[in-house]
XYZ file of C-alpha atoms in Angstrom:
65
model
C 0.000 0.000 0.000
C 1.163 3.501 -0.789
C 1.425 5.875 2.134
C -0.785 8.933 1.795
C -0.112 12.170 3.666
C -3.005 14.575 3.458
C -2.643 18.187 4.557
C -5.964 18.998 6.179
C -7.261 22.543 5.947
C -6.411 24.333 9.197
C -5.653 20.997 10.851
C -3.148 18.155 11.179
C -1.371 15.969 8.662
C -3.418 12.803 8.157
C -1.076 9.872 7.461
C -2.620 6.688 6.082
C -0.565 3.543 5.590
C 2.328 1.795 7.318
C 5.012 4.298 8.343
C 8.028 4.350 10.627
C 8.056 7.529 12.702
C 11.437 8.599 14.098
C 12.299 11.417 16.539
C 15.199 13.889 16.221
C 17.567 11.481 18.017
C 16.725 8.593 15.681
C 14.471 6.728 18.116
C 11.391 5.045 16.688
C 8.118 6.428 18.041
C 5.374 3.919 18.802
C 2.391 4.978 16.704
C 0.071 2.168 17.839
C -1.585 4.072 20.729
C -2.407 6.915 18.331
C -3.457 4.816 15.344
C -6.998 4.240 14.181
C -7.802 2.139 11.119
C -4.232 2.424 9.824
C -4.216 6.219 10.169
C -2.355 8.631 12.449
C -2.668 12.416 12.617
C 0.381 14.585 13.164
C 0.325 18.036 14.731
C 1.254 21.023 12.616
C -0.041 23.848 14.835
C 2.624 23.264 17.511
C 0.150 23.346 20.417
C -0.499 19.608 20.916
C 0.333 18.114 24.297
C 0.871 14.742 22.577
C 3.420 15.873 19.964
C 4.096 14.767 17.365
C 0.507 13.539 17.363
C -2.507 15.826 17.081
C -4.719 16.274 20.137
C -7.080 18.748 18.397
C -5.419 21.768 20.045
C -5.489 23.475 16.637
C -9.187 24.123 17.171
C -8.733 26.215 20.330
C -5.535 27.793 18.977
C -7.434 29.011 15.885
C -4.674 27.532 13.714
C -4.766 28.559 10.062
C -2.558 26.720 7.688
C-alpha cells in the first residue's frame, strides 16, 4: 500500500498507511496508541500536548494553515 499524507485545511497531517516515525535522536516512536484504522494524525499547529501527534489543540488555537 502507498502511504498517503493529506494536509488537512487548518488541521493536522493525516497519514494513512504503514510508516516508521522517528524522533530527532533517531528513536522510533510507537504509533500504535495513536493509530486508528491504519491512520495517524500529526500536529502542525505546535500546540499539541501529545506531539508529534494531534490532540485537536489546533481548534482552540485558531490555527490557520
